[in-house]
């Protein structure tokens, strides 16, 4: 393996690790959003459970934005 190949492989590993980190950071937000929407679609709109899940979602979004900013690379 040449030095160039090693550099390219190291770059790919770094990109993979960055992608995994982003997914792990965003996963709880997406999970809360799905739970919130599932409650709405399931007829639990404006129930205590719905408000609680919405509060959790808002908190997770706020924390994500504070830690990572508003841009999400896909």
Coordinates of N, CA, C and O in Angstrom, one line a residue:
X1 N 0.8 -1.2 0.0 CA 0.0 0.0 0.0 C 0.9 1.2 0.0 O 1.8 1.4 0.8
X2 N 0.6 2.2 -0.9 CA 1.4 3.4 -1.0 C 1.0 4.4 0.1 O 0.0 4.2 0.7
X3 N 1.8 5.4 0.2 CA 1.5 6.4 1.2 C 0.2 7.1 0.8 O -0.6 7.5 1.7
X4 N 0.0 7.3 -0.5 CA -1.2 8.0 -0.9 C -2.4 7.1 -0.5 O -3.4 7.6 0.0
X5 N -2.3 5.8 -0.7 CA -3.4 4.9 -0.4 C -3.7 4.9 1.1 O -4.8 4.9 1.6
X6 N -2.6 4.9 1.9 CA -2.8 5.0 3.4 C -3.5 6.3 3.8 O -4.3 6.3 4.7
X7 N -3.1 7.4 3.2 CA -3.7 8.7 3.5 C -5.2 8.6 3.1 O -6.0 9.1 3.9
X8 N -5.5 8.1 1.9 CA -6.9 8.0 1.5 C -7.7 7.1 2.5 O -8.9 7.4 2.8
X9 N -7.1 6.0 2.9 CA -7.8 5.1 3.8 C -8.0 5.8 5.2 O -9.1 5.7 5.8
X10 N -7.0 6.5 5.7 CA -7.2 7.2 6.9 C -8.2 8.3 6.8 O -9.0 8.5 7.8
X11 N -8.3 9.0 5.7 CA -9.3 10.0 5.5 C -10.7 9.4 5.5 O -11.7 9.9 6.1
X12 N -10.9 8.2 4.9 CA -12.2 7.5 4.9 C -12.6 7.1 6.3 O -13.8 7.2 6.7
X13 N -11.6 6.6 7.0 CA -11.9 6.2 8.4 C -12.4 7.4 9.2 O -13.3 7.3 10.0
X14 N -11.7 8.5 9.1 CA -12.1 9.7 9.8 C -13.5 10.2 9.4 O -14.3 10.6 10.2
X15 N -13.8 10.1 8.1 CA -15.1 10.5 7.6 C -16.2 9.6 8.2 O -17.3 10.0 8.6
X16 N -15.9 8.3 8.2 CA -16.8 7.3 8.8 C -17.0 7.6 10.3 O -18.2 7.6 10.8
X17 N -16.0 7.9 11.0 CA -16.1 8.1 12.5 C -16.9 9.4 12.7 O -17.7 9.5 13.6
X18 N -16.7 10.4 11.9 CA -17.5 11.7 12.0 C -18.9 11.4 11.7 O -19.8 12.0 12.4
X19 N -19.2 10.6 10.7 CA -20.6 10.3 10.4 C -21.3 9.6 11.5 O -22.4 9.8 11.9
X20 N -20.6 8.6 12.1 CA -21.1 7.9 13.2 C -21.4 8.8 14.4 O -22.5 8.7 15.0
X21 N -20.5 9.7 14.7 CA -20.7 10.7 15.8 C -21.9 11.5 15.5 O -22.7 11.8 16.4
X22 N -22.1 12.0 14.3 CA -23.3 12.8 14.0 C -24.6 12.0 14.1 O -25.6 12.6 14.7
X23 N -24.6 10.8 13.7 CA -25.8 10.0 13.8 C -26.1 9.7 15.3 O -27.3 9.8 15.7
X24 N -25.1 9.4 16.1 CA -25.3 9.2 17.5 C -25.8 10.4 18.2 O -26.7 10.3 19.1
X25 N -25.4 11.6 17.8 CA -25.9 12.8 18.4 C -27.3 13.2 18.0 O -28.1 13.7 18.8
X26 N -27.7 12.9 16.8 CA -29.0 13.2 16.2 C -30.0 12.2 16.5 O -31.2 12.5 16.6
X27 N -29.7 10.9 16.8 CA -30.6 9.8 17.0 C -31.6 10.1 18.1 O -32.8 9.9 17.9
X28 N -31.3 10.6 19.3 CA -32.3 10.8 20.3 C -33.3 11.9 19.9 O -34.5 11.8 20.2
X29 N -32.9 12.9 19.1 CA -33.8 13.9 18.6 C -34.8 13.3 17.7 O -36.0 13.5 17.8
X30 N -34.3 12.5 16.7 CA -35.2 11.8 15.8 C -36.2 10.9 16.5 O -37.4 10.9 16.2
X31 N -35.7 10.1 17.4 CA -36.5 9.2 18.2 C -37.6 9.9 18.9 O -38.8 9.5 18.9
X32 N -37.3 11.1 19.5 CA -38.3 11.8 20.3 C -39.3 12.4 19.3 O -40.5 12.5 19.6
X33 N -38.9 12.9 18.1 CA -39.8 13.4 17.1 C -40.7 12.4 16.6 O -41.9 12.6 16.4
X34 N -40.2 11.2 16.4 CA -41.1 10.1 15.9 C -42.1 9.7 17.0 O -43.3 9.5 16.7
X35 N -41.7 9.7 18.3 CA -42.6 9.3 19.3 C -43.7 10.4 19.5 O -44.9 10.1 19.6
X36 N -43.3 11.7 19.3 CA -44.3 12.8 19.4 C -45.3 12.7 18.3 O -46.5 12.8 18.5
X37 N -44.8 12.5 17.1 CA -45.7 12.4 15.9 C -46.6 11.1 16.0 O -47.8 11.2 15.6
X38 N -46.1 10.0 16.5 CA -46.9 8.8 16.7 C -48.0 9.0 17.6 O -49.1 8.5 17.4
X39 N -47.8 9.8 18.7 CA -48.8 10.1 19.6 C -49.9 10.9 18.9 O -51.1 10.7 19.1
X40 N -49.5 11.9 18.2 CA -50.5 12.7 17.4 C -51.3 11.9 16.5 O -52.6 12.0 16.5
X41 N -50.7 11.0 15.7 CA -51.4 10.2 14.7 C -52.2 9.1 15.4 O -53.2 8.7 14.8
X42 N -51.8 8.8 16.6 CA -52.6 7.8 17.4 C -53.8 8.3 18.2 O -54.4 7.6 18.9
X43 N -54.0 9.6 18.0 CA -55.2 10.2 18.6 C -54.9 10.7 20.0 O -55.8 11.0 20.8
X44 N -53.6 10.8 20.4 CA -53.3 11.3 21.8 C -52.9 12.8 21.7 O -52.0 13.2 22.5
X45 N -53.5 13.5 20.9 CA -53.2 14.9 20.7 C -53.6 15.7 21.9 O -54.7 15.5 22.4
X46 N -52.8 16.6 22.5 CA -53.0 17.4 23.6 C -53.4 16.6 24.9 O -54.2 17.1 25.7
X47 N -52.7 15.5 25.0 CA -52.9 14.8 26.3 C -51.6 15.0 27.1 O -50.6 15.5 26.6
X48 N -51.6 14.7 28.4 CA -50.4 14.9 29.2 C -49.2 14.1 28.6 O -48.1 14.7 28.7
X49 N -49.4 13.0 28.1 CA -48.3 12.2 27.5 C -47.8 13.0 26.3 O -46.6 13.1 26.1
X50 N -48.7 13.5 25.5 CA -48.3 14.3 24.3 C -47.5 15.5 24.7 O -46.4 15.8 24.1
X51 N -47.9 16.3 25.7 CA -47.2 17.4 26.2 C -45.9 17.1 26.7 O -44.9 17.7 26.5
X52 N -45.8 16.0 27.5 CA -44.5 15.5 28.0 C -43.5 15.1 27.0 O -42.4 15.5 27.0
X53 N -44.0 14.4 26.0 CA -43.1 14.0 24.9 C -42.7 15.3 24.1 O -41.5 15.3 23.7
X54 N -43.6 16.2 23.9 CA -43.2 17.5 23.2 C -42.1 18.2 24.0 O -41.2 18.8 23.4
X55 N -42.2 18.2 25.3 CA -41.2 18.9 26.1 C -39.9 18.2 26.0 O -38.8 18.9 26.0
X56 N -39.9 16.9 26.0 CA -38.6 16.2 25.9 C -38.0 16.5 24.5 O -36.8 16.7 24.4
X57 N -38.8 16.5 23.5 CA -38.4 16.8 22.1 C -37.8 18.2 22.1 O -36.6 18.4 21.5
X58 N -38.4 19.2 22.6 CA -37.9 20.6 22.6 C -36.6 20.6 23.3 O -35.6 21.3 22.9
X59 N -36.5 20.0 24.5 CA -35.2 19.9 25.2 C -34.1 19.3 24.5 O -33.0 19.8 24.5
X60 N -34.4 18.2 23.8 CA -33.3 17.6 23.0 C -32.9 18.4 21.8 O -31.7 18.5 21.5
X61 N -33.9 19.1 21.2 CA -33.5 20.0 20.0 C -32.7 21.1 20.5 O -31.6 21.5 19.9
X62 N -33.1 21.7 21.6 CA -32.3 22.8 22.2 C -30.9 22.4 22.5 O -29.9 23.1 22.2
X63 N -30.7 21.2 23.2 CA -29.4 20.8 23.5 C -28.6 20.5 22.3 O -27.4 20.8 22.2
X64 N -29.2 19.9 21.3 CA -28.5 19.6 20.0 C -28.0 20.9 19.4 O -26.8 21.0 19.0
X65 N -28.8 21.9 19.3 CA -28.5 23.1 18.7 C -27.4 23.8 19.5 O -26.4 24.4 18.9
X66 N -27.5 23.8 20.8 CA -26.4 24.4 21.7 C -25.1 23.7 21.4 O -24.0 24.4 21.4
X67 N -25.1 22.4 21.3 CA -23.8 21.6 21.2 C -23.3 21.6 19.7 O -22.1 21.6 19.5
X68 N -24.2 21.5 18.8 CA -23.8 21.3 17.4 C -24.1 22.4 16.4 O -23.6 22.3 15.2
X69 N -24.9 23.3 16.8 CA -25.4 24.4 15.8 C -26.6 23.9 15.1 O -27.2 22.9 15.4
X70 N -26.9 24.7 14.1 CA -28.2 24.4 13.4 C -28.0 23.6 12.1 O -29.0 23.2 11.5
X71 N -26.8 23.4 11.6 CA -26.6 22.7 10.4 C -26.4 21.2 10.6 O -25.8 20.8 11.6
X72 N -27.1 20.4 9.8 CA -27.1 19.0 9.9 C -26.6 18.5 8.5 O -27.2 18.7 7.5
X73 N -25.4 17.8 8.5 CA -24.9 17.2 7.3 C -25.6 15.9 7.1 O -25.7 15.1 8.0
X74 N -26.1 15.7 5.9 CA -26.8 14.4 5.7 C -25.9 13.5 4.8 O -25.2 13.9 4.0

